[in-house]
PDB file of C-alpha atoms in Angstrom:
ATOM      1  CA  ARG A   1      -8.923  17.447  -6.551  1.00  0.00           C
ATOM      2  CA  GLY A   2     -12.563  16.632  -3.701  1.00  0.00           C
ATOM      3  CA  PHE A   3     -14.595  18.528  -6.851  1.00  0.00           C
ATOM      4  CA  ARG A   4     -17.317  15.254  -6.964  1.00  0.00           C
ATOM      5  CA  GLU A   5     -18.574  12.515  -5.114  1.00  0.00           C
ATOM      6  CA  GLY A   6     -18.852   9.018  -5.844  1.00  0.00           C
ATOM      7  CA  ASP A   7     -17.503   6.541  -8.076  1.00  0.00           C
ATOM      8  CA  ASN A   8     -15.978   7.893 -11.193  1.00  0.00           C
ATOM      9  CA  PRO A   9     -18.092   7.832 -14.527  1.00  0.00           C
ATOM     10  CA  ALA A  10     -14.505   7.650 -16.320  1.00  0.00           C
ATOM     11  CA  ARG A  11     -13.583   4.543 -14.879  1.00  0.00           C
ATOM     12  CA  TRP A  12     -13.061   1.837 -17.366  1.00  0.00           C
ATOM     13  CA  ARG A  13     -13.072  -1.628 -15.297  1.00  0.00           C
ATOM     14  CA  GLY A  14     -16.571  -2.982 -14.103  1.00  0.00           C
ATOM     15  CA  HIS A  15     -18.021   0.196 -16.012  1.00  0.00           C
ATOM     16  CA  LEU A  16     -17.165   1.951 -19.802  1.00  0.00           C
ATOM     17  CA  ASP A  17     -15.516  -2.060 -20.311  1.00  0.00           C
ATOM     18  CA  LYS A  18     -19.078  -3.234 -20.676  1.00  0.00           C
ATOM     19  CA  LEU A  19     -20.120  -0.122 -22.753  1.00  0.00           C
ATOM     20  CA  LEU A  20     -16.961  -0.572 -25.143  1.00  0.00           C
ATOM     21  CA  ALA A  21     -14.709  -1.800 -27.440  1.00  0.00           C
ATOM     22  CA  PRO A  22     -11.718  -3.554 -25.676  1.00  0.00           C
ATOM     23  CA  ARG A  23      -9.117  -1.048 -25.578  1.00  0.00           C
ATOM     24  CA  LYS A  24      -5.607  -1.816 -27.267  1.00  0.00           C
ATOM     25  CA  LYS A  25      -3.289  -2.820 -23.983  1.00  0.00           C
ATOM     26  CA  ARG A  26       0.070  -1.141 -23.078  1.00  0.00           C
ATOM     27  CA  GLN A  27       2.330  -2.455 -21.103  1.00  0.00           C
ATOM     28  CA  LYS A  28       3.163   0.712 -18.094  1.00  0.00           C
ATOM     29  CA  HIS A  29       6.197   0.032 -15.820  1.00  0.00           C
ATOM     30  CA  HIS A  30       6.597   1.906 -12.950  1.00  0.00           C
ATOM     31  CA  ALA A  31      10.148   2.344 -11.567  1.00  0.00           C
ATOM     32  CA  ALA A  32      10.858  -0.090  -8.985  1.00  0.00           C
ATOM     33  CA  LEU A  33      13.960  -0.433  -6.408  1.00  0.00           C
ATOM     34  CA  ASP A  34      15.407  -4.088  -6.610  1.00  0.00           C
ATOM     35  CA  PHE A  35      14.335  -5.581  -3.107  1.00  0.00           C
ATOM     36  CA  LYS A  36      17.702  -6.048  -1.883  1.00  0.00           C
ATOM     37  CA  GLN A  37      18.280  -2.864  -1.530  1.00  0.00           C
ATOM     38  CA  LEU A  38      15.160  -2.493  -0.021  1.00  0.00           C
ATOM     39  CA  PRO A  39      16.285  -2.703   3.999  1.00  0.00           C
ATOM     40  CA  ALA A  40      18.577   0.506   3.385  1.00  0.00           C
ATOM     41  CA  PHE A  41      15.861   2.662   1.937  1.00  0.00           C
ATOM     42  CA  MET A  42      13.609   2.379   4.295  1.00  0.00           C
ATOM     43  CA  THR A  43      16.505   3.396   6.952  1.00  0.00           C
ATOM     44  CA  ASP A  44      16.905   5.740   4.935  1.00  0.00           C
ATOM     45  CA  LEU A  45      13.108   6.947   4.927  1.00  0.00           C
ATOM     46  CA  ARG A  46      12.359   6.752   8.308  1.00  0.00           C
ATOM     47  CA  LYS A  47      14.703   9.230   9.619  1.00  0.00           C
ATOM     48  CA  ARG A  48      12.837  11.777   7.310  1.00  0.00           C
ATOM     49  CA  ASP A  49      10.231  13.998   9.169  1.00  0.00           C
ATOM     50  CA  GLY A  50       6.528  15.073   7.113  1.00  0.00           C
ATOM     51  CA  PHE A  51       3.147  12.888   6.835  1.00  0.00           C
ATOM     52  CA  ALA A  52       4.352  12.744   3.686  1.00  0.00           C
ATOM     53  CA  ALA A  53       7.302  10.394   4.166  1.00  0.00           C
ATOM     54  CA  ARG A  54       5.032   8.155   6.787  1.00  0.00           C
ATOM     55  CA  ALA A  55       3.014   7.752   3.661  1.00  0.00           C
ATOM     56  CA  LEU A  56       5.697   6.901   1.959  1.00  0.00           C
ATOM     57  CA  GLU A  57       6.245   4.308   4.673  1.00  0.00           C
ATOM     58  CA  PHE A  58       3.288   2.952   5.484  1.00  0.00           C
ATOM     59  CA  ALA A  59       2.327   2.604   1.614  1.00  0.00           C
ATOM     60  CA  ILE A  60       5.150  -0.090   1.290  1.00  0.00           C
ATOM     61  CA  LEU A  61       4.688  -1.585   4.819  1.00  0.00           C
ATOM     62  CA  THR A  62       1.230  -2.353   3.156  1.00  0.00           C
ATOM     63  CA  ALA A  63       1.478  -2.576  -0.562  1.00  0.00           C
ATOM     64  CA  ALA A  64      -0.756  -0.355  -1.174  1.00  0.00           C
ATOM     65  CA  ARG A  65      -1.274   1.896  -3.810  1.00  0.00           C
ATOM     66  CA  SER A  66      -0.210   5.402  -2.640  1.00  0.00           C
ATOM     67  CA  GLY A  67      -4.236   6.860  -3.885  1.00  0.00           C
ATOM     68  CA  GLU A  68      -4.992   4.453  -1.196  1.00  0.00           C
ATOM     69  CA  VAL A  69      -2.917   5.356   0.873  1.00  0.00           C
ATOM     70  CA  ARG A  70      -2.914   9.294   0.767  1.00  0.00           C
ATOM     71  CA  GLY A  71      -7.226   8.854   0.876  1.00  0.00           C
ATOM     72  CA  ALA A  72      -6.987   7.091   3.997  1.00  0.00           C
ATOM     73  CA  SER A  73      -8.955   7.941   6.621  1.00  0.00           C
ATOM     74  CA  TRP A  74      -9.103   6.829  10.198  1.00  0.00           C
ATOM     75  CA  THR A  75     -12.518   5.761  10.013  1.00  0.00           C
ATOM     76  CA  GLU A  76     -10.802   3.198   8.213  1.00  0.00           C
ATOM     77  CA  ILE A  77      -8.598   1.384  10.480  1.00  0.00           C
ATOM     78  CA  ASP A  78      -9.778  -1.091  12.821  1.00  0.00           C
ATOM     79  CA  PHE A  79      -7.128  -0.519  15.383  1.00  0.00           C
ATOM     80  CA  ASP A  80      -8.666  -3.951  17.932  1.00  0.00           C
ATOM     81  CA  GLU A  81      -8.264  -6.176  14.733  1.00  0.00           C
ATOM     82  CA  ARG A  82      -5.325  -4.567  12.975  1.00  0.00           C
ATOM     83  CA  LEU A  83      -7.337  -3.805   9.967  1.00  0.00           C
ATOM     84  CA  TRP A  84      -7.041  -0.635   8.028  1.00  0.00           C
ATOM     85  CA  ILE A  85      -9.685  -1.471   6.101  1.00  0.00           C
ATOM     86  CA  VAL A  86     -10.182   0.894   1.864  1.00  0.00           C
ATOM     87  CA  PRO A  87     -13.898   0.502   0.332  1.00  0.00           C
ATOM     88  CA  GLY A  88     -14.389  -0.263  -2.249  1.00  0.00           C
ATOM     89  CA  ARG A  89     -15.175   3.128  -3.799  1.00  0.00           C
ATOM     90  CA  ARG A  90     -11.826   3.132  -3.202  1.00  0.00           C
ATOM     91  CA  MET A  91     -10.392   0.191  -5.259  1.00  0.00           C
ATOM     92  CA  LYS A  92      -9.461  -0.014  -8.263  1.00  0.00           C
ATOM     93  CA  ALA A  93     -11.227  -2.827  -8.898  1.00  0.00           C
ATOM     94  CA  GLY A  94     -14.499  -1.539  -6.959  1.00  0.00           C
ATOM     95  CA  LYS A  95     -14.184  -4.267  -3.737  1.00  0.00           C
ATOM     96  CA  GLU A  96     -13.819  -3.456  -0.400  1.00  0.00           C
ATOM     97  CA  HIS A  97      -9.786  -4.946   1.085  1.00  0.00           C
ATOM     98  CA  ARG A  98      -9.235  -5.797   3.343  1.00  0.00           C
ATOM     99  CA  VAL A  99      -5.014  -5.110   4.806  1.00  0.00           C
ATOM    100  CA  PRO A 100      -3.589  -6.679   8.061  1.00  0.00           C
ATOM    101  CA  LEU A 101      -1.350  -4.132   9.688  1.00  0.00           C
ATOM    102  CA  SER A 102       2.171  -5.433  11.095  1.00  0.00           C
ATOM    103  CA  ASP A 103       3.414  -3.962  14.155  1.00  0.00           C
ATOM    104  CA  SER A 104       5.951  -1.343  11.869  1.00  0.00           C
ATOM    105  CA  ALA A 105       2.526  -0.257  10.415  1.00  0.00           C
ATOM    106  CA  MET A 106       0.708  -0.203  13.388  1.00  0.00           C
ATOM    107  CA  SER A 107       3.223   2.450  14.671  1.00  0.00           C
ATOM    108  CA  ILE A 108       3.092   5.125  12.487  1.00  0.00           C
ATOM    109  CA  LEU A 109      -0.925   5.195  12.828  1.00  0.00           C
ATOM    110  CA  ASN A 110       0.121   5.570  16.377  1.00  0.00           C
ATOM    111  CA  ALA A 111       2.545   8.005  16.342  1.00  0.00           C
ATOM    112  CA  MET A 112      -0.016  10.097  13.688  1.00  0.00           C
ATOM    113  CA  PRO A 113      -2.092  12.679  14.944  1.00  0.00           C
ATOM    114  CA  ARG A 114      -5.577  11.758  15.273  1.00  0.00           C
ATOM    115  CA  GLU A 115      -7.990  14.608  14.329  1.00  0.00           C
ATOM    116  CA  GLU A 116     -11.464  12.777  14.244  1.00  0.00           C
ATOM    117  CA  ASP A 117     -13.174  15.658  14.281  1.00  0.00           C
ATOM    118  CA  LYS A 118     -11.833  16.793   9.943  1.00  0.00           C
ATOM    119  CA  PRO A 119     -14.701  16.464   7.797  1.00  0.00           C
ATOM    120  CA  ASP A 120     -12.467  14.516   5.864  1.00  0.00           C
ATOM    121  CA  GLY A 121     -10.634  12.827   8.879  1.00  0.00           C
ATOM    122  CA  LEU A 122      -7.255  12.172   6.953  1.00  0.00           C
ATOM    123  CA  ILE A 123      -4.423   9.826   8.253  1.00  0.00           C
ATOM    124  CA  PHE A 124      -1.705  11.879   6.206  1.00  0.00           C
ATOM    125  CA  THR A 125      -2.020  15.587   5.202  1.00  0.00           C
ATOM    126  CA  SER A 126      -0.591  18.252   3.469  1.00  0.00           C
ATOM    127  CA  PRO A 127       1.008  21.297   5.082  1.00  0.00           C
ATOM    128  CA  ASN A 128      -1.921  22.932   3.950  1.00  0.00           C
ATOM    129  CA  GLY A 129      -4.367  20.416   4.880  1.00  0.00           C
ATOM    130  CA  GLY A 130      -6.529  18.176   3.010  1.00  0.00           C
ATOM    131  CA  LYS A 131      -5.130  15.330   1.158  1.00  0.00           C
ATOM    132  CA  LEU A 132      -1.795  14.564  -0.078  1.00  0.00           C
ATOM    133  CA  SER A 133      -0.645  15.208  -3.358  1.00  0.00           C
ATOM    134  CA  ASP A 134       1.043  12.361  -5.657  1.00  0.00           C
ATOM    135  CA  MET A 135       4.084  14.638  -6.405  1.00  0.00           C
ATOM    136  CA  ALA A 136       4.516  15.169  -2.378  1.00  0.00           C
ATOM    137  CA  LEU A 137       5.824  11.244  -2.604  1.00  0.00           C
ATOM    138  CA  GLY A 138       7.230  11.775  -5.563  1.00  0.00           C
ATOM    139  CA  ALA A 139       9.047  14.158  -4.012  1.00  0.00           C
ATOM    140  CA  VAL A 140      10.409  12.516  -0.911  1.00  0.00           C
ATOM    141  CA  LEU A 141      11.993  10.074  -4.010  1.00  0.00           C
ATOM    142  CA  THR A 142      13.812  13.006  -5.390  1.00  0.00           C
ATOM    143  CA  ARG A 143      15.224  14.381  -2.476  1.00  0.00           C
ATOM    144  CA  MET A 144      16.306  10.720  -1.531  1.00  0.00           C
ATOM    145  CA  ASP A 145      18.069  10.863  -4.801  1.00  0.00           C
ATOM    146  CA  VAL A 146      16.532   7.848  -6.015  1.00  0.00           C
ATOM    147  CA  ALA A 147      15.093   7.168  -9.505  1.00  0.00           C
ATOM    148  CA  VAL A 148      11.589   4.865  -8.383  1.00  0.00           C
ATOM    149  CA  THR A 149       7.933   5.612  -7.861  1.00  0.00           C
ATOM    150  CA  ALA A 150       5.907   5.547  -5.489  1.00  0.00           C
ATOM    151  CA  HIS A 151       3.632   2.539  -7.147  1.00  0.00           C
ATOM    152  CA  GLY A 152       7.369   0.258  -7.945  1.00  0.00           C
ATOM    153  CA  PHE A 153       7.707  -0.347  -4.798  1.00  0.00           C
ATOM    154  CA  ARG A 154       4.765  -2.906  -4.983  1.00  0.00           C
ATOM    155  CA  SER A 155       6.636  -4.331  -8.182  1.00  0.00           C
ATOM    156  CA  THR A 156       9.477  -4.365  -5.107  1.00  0.00           C
ATOM    157  CA  PHE A 157       7.333  -6.358  -2.899  1.00  0.00           C
ATOM    158  CA  ARG A 158       6.110  -8.852  -5.408  1.00  0.00           C
ATOM    159  CA  ASP A 159       9.547  -9.463  -6.311  1.00  0.00           C
ATOM    160  CA  TRP A 160      10.468 -10.352  -2.991  1.00  0.00           C
ATOM    161  CA  ALA A 161       7.772 -12.607  -2.322  1.00  0.00           C
ATOM    162  CA  ALA A 162       8.518 -14.812  -5.328  1.00  0.00           C
ATOM    163  CA  GLU A 163      12.405 -15.143  -5.013  1.00  0.00           C
ATOM    164  CA  ARG A 164      12.847 -14.501  -1.115  1.00  0.00           C
ATOM    165  CA  THR A 165       9.890 -16.267   0.311  1.00  0.00           C
ATOM    166  CA  SER A 166       7.114 -19.503   0.320  1.00  0.00           C
ATOM    167  CA  HIS A 167       4.244 -18.117   0.258  1.00  0.00           C
ATOM    168  CA  GLN A 168       1.469 -18.609  -2.512  1.00  0.00           C
ATOM    169  CA  PRO A 169       1.588 -16.511  -5.583  1.00  0.00           C
ATOM    170  CA  ASP A 170      -2.767 -15.902  -4.140  1.00  0.00           C
ATOM    171  CA  VAL A 171      -2.021 -14.473  -1.334  1.00  0.00           C
ATOM    172  CA  VAL A 172       0.710 -12.500  -2.753  1.00  0.00           C
ATOM    173  CA  GLU A 173      -1.803 -11.058  -5.698  1.00  0.00           C
ATOM    174  CA  MET A 174      -5.270 -10.977  -2.906  1.00  0.00           C
ATOM    175  CA  ALA A 175      -2.479  -9.070  -0.744  1.00  0.00           C
ATOM    176  CA  LEU A 176      -1.778  -6.365  -3.524  1.00  0.00           C
ATOM    177  CA  ALA A 177      -5.793  -6.238  -4.635  1.00  0.00           C
ATOM    178  CA  HIS A 178      -5.081  -7.861  -8.033  1.00  0.00           C
ATOM    179  CA  THR A 179      -8.305  -8.548  -9.844  1.00  0.00           C
ATOM    180  CA  ILE A 180      -8.630 -12.494 -10.359  1.00  0.00           C
ATOM    181  CA  ARG A 181      -8.605 -13.019 -14.425  1.00  0.00           C
ATOM    182  CA  ASN A 182     -10.038 -16.059 -14.753  1.00  0.00           C
ATOM    183  CA  GLN A 183     -13.832 -15.323 -14.494  1.00  0.00           C
ATOM    184  CA  VAL A 184     -14.491 -19.732 -13.082  1.00  0.00           C
ATOM    185  CA  GLU A 185     -12.110 -19.379 -10.704  1.00  0.00           C
ATOM    186  CA  ALA A 186     -13.123 -15.450  -9.504  1.00  0.00           C
ATOM    187  CA  ALA A 187     -16.563 -16.809  -9.423  1.00  0.00           C
ATOM    188  CA  TYR A 188     -15.218 -19.716  -6.709  1.00  0.00           C
ATOM    189  CA  ARG A 189     -12.885 -17.781  -3.967  1.00  0.00           C
ATOM    190  CA  ARG A 190     -15.193 -16.228  -1.893  1.00  0.00           C
ATOM    191  CA  GLY A 191     -12.611 -15.468   1.262  1.00  0.00           C
ATOM    192  CA  ASP A 192      -9.738 -12.877   1.222  1.00  0.00           C
ATOM    193  CA  LEU A 193      -7.099 -15.183   2.731  1.00  0.00           C
ATOM    194  CA  LEU A 194      -6.813 -12.605   5.331  1.00  0.00           C
ATOM    195  CA  GLU A 195      -4.896 -14.472   7.604  1.00  0.00           C
ATOM    196  CA  LYS A 196      -2.447 -15.776   5.302  1.00  0.00           C
ATOM    197  CA  ARG A 197      -1.537 -12.370   3.995  1.00  0.00           C
ATOM    198  CA  ARG A 198      -1.274 -11.096   7.515  1.00  0.00           C
ATOM    199  CA  GLN A 199       1.709 -13.564   8.078  1.00  0.00           C
ATOM    200  CA  LEU A 200       2.911 -12.513   4.761  1.00  0.00           C
ATOM    201  CA  MET A 201       2.513  -9.056   5.900  1.00  0.00           C
ATOM    202  CA  ASN A 202       4.514  -9.361   8.699  1.00  0.00           C
ATOM    203  CA  ASP A 203       7.440 -11.078   7.157  1.00  0.00           C
ATOM    204  CA  TRP A 204       7.533  -7.950   4.477  1.00  0.00           C
ATOM    205  CA  ALA A 205       7.238  -5.520   7.585  1.00  0.00           C
ATOM    206  CA  ASN A 206      10.225  -7.786   9.155  1.00  0.00           C
ATOM    207  CA  TYR A 207      12.409  -8.082   5.984  1.00  0.00           C
ATOM    208  CA  CYS A 208      12.097  -3.699   5.724  1.00  0.00           C
ATOM    209  CA  SER A 209      13.066  -4.024   8.916  1.00  0.00           C
ATOM    210  CA  VAL A 210      16.727  -5.840   8.897  1.00  0.00           C
ATOM    211  CA  ASN A 211      19.716  -3.393   8.699  1.00  0.00           C
ATOM    212  CA  LYS A 212      23.217  -4.023   7.240  1.00  0.00           C
ATOM    213  CA  CYS A 213      24.194  -6.170   9.872  1.00  0.00           C
ATOM    214  CA  GLY A 214      21.083  -8.435   9.607  1.00  0.00           C
ATOM    215  CA  ARG A 215      19.293  -7.283  12.813  1.00  0.00           C
ATOM    216  CA  VAL A 216      16.593  -6.875  12.873  1.00  0.00           C
ATOM    217  CA  ILE A 217      15.341  -2.711  13.464  1.00  0.00           C
ATOM    218  CA  ASN A 218      12.813  -2.051  16.364  1.00  0.00           C
ATOM    219  CA  ILE A 219      10.200   0.355  14.871  1.00  0.00           C
ATOM    220  CA  HIS A 220      11.372   2.870  17.412  1.00  0.00           C
ATOM    221  CA  GLU A 221      14.746   2.882  16.505  1.00  0.00           C
ATOM    222  CA  ARG A 222      14.260   5.232  13.172  1.00  0.00           C
ATOM    223  CA  VAL A 223      15.878   8.357  14.299  1.00  0.00           C
ATOM    224  CA  SER A 224      19.905   6.237  15.458  1.00  0.00           C
ATOM    225  CA  ALA A 225      19.131   3.017  13.373  1.00  0.00           C
TER     226      ALA A 225
END
């Protein structure tokens, strides 16, 4: 709610996990859309107005967590390099994450009113100003009568990449900003596979924009597609 600034003192990874005994893991699955249904879903989503709908669309196209999108500011966007640079303080793993932006993602940003003079400089704001709530994205899905969560689209992306592409698993995992569990591998891996991820995200955006006839929909055809 913005009552404080800085790192979360109760965060587990990289903080409390160093101080407390290991916690018992419990599998938590977010309801996800079958990737085969995604193009039709995106066609419907693009017809809907509102910042929450655009935030959800942007989250899907970037395979980002909803909190990362809702907190995105204009200062994080490098328009020249077509990158969204999320600072480590806003990432789950506490590490900066560079997200290559497809044409579709860039079109969303270019269509948004840019209010950089505001203190927070948020890209996606609530009707009353300030940061969108997670419930706002959920409300879009409810109105669309789709029983999934915003977070679940990351699983949709993961399934699509595994079943429909030849992109390497490491590239996909890095696109999802997942932490490398193997400590030895993590110590030696220094790059972020940016150019490989750029191609991956372009392929994903193209898949999200395919209509029932197999034609790629131009982003400017949103209303009539």
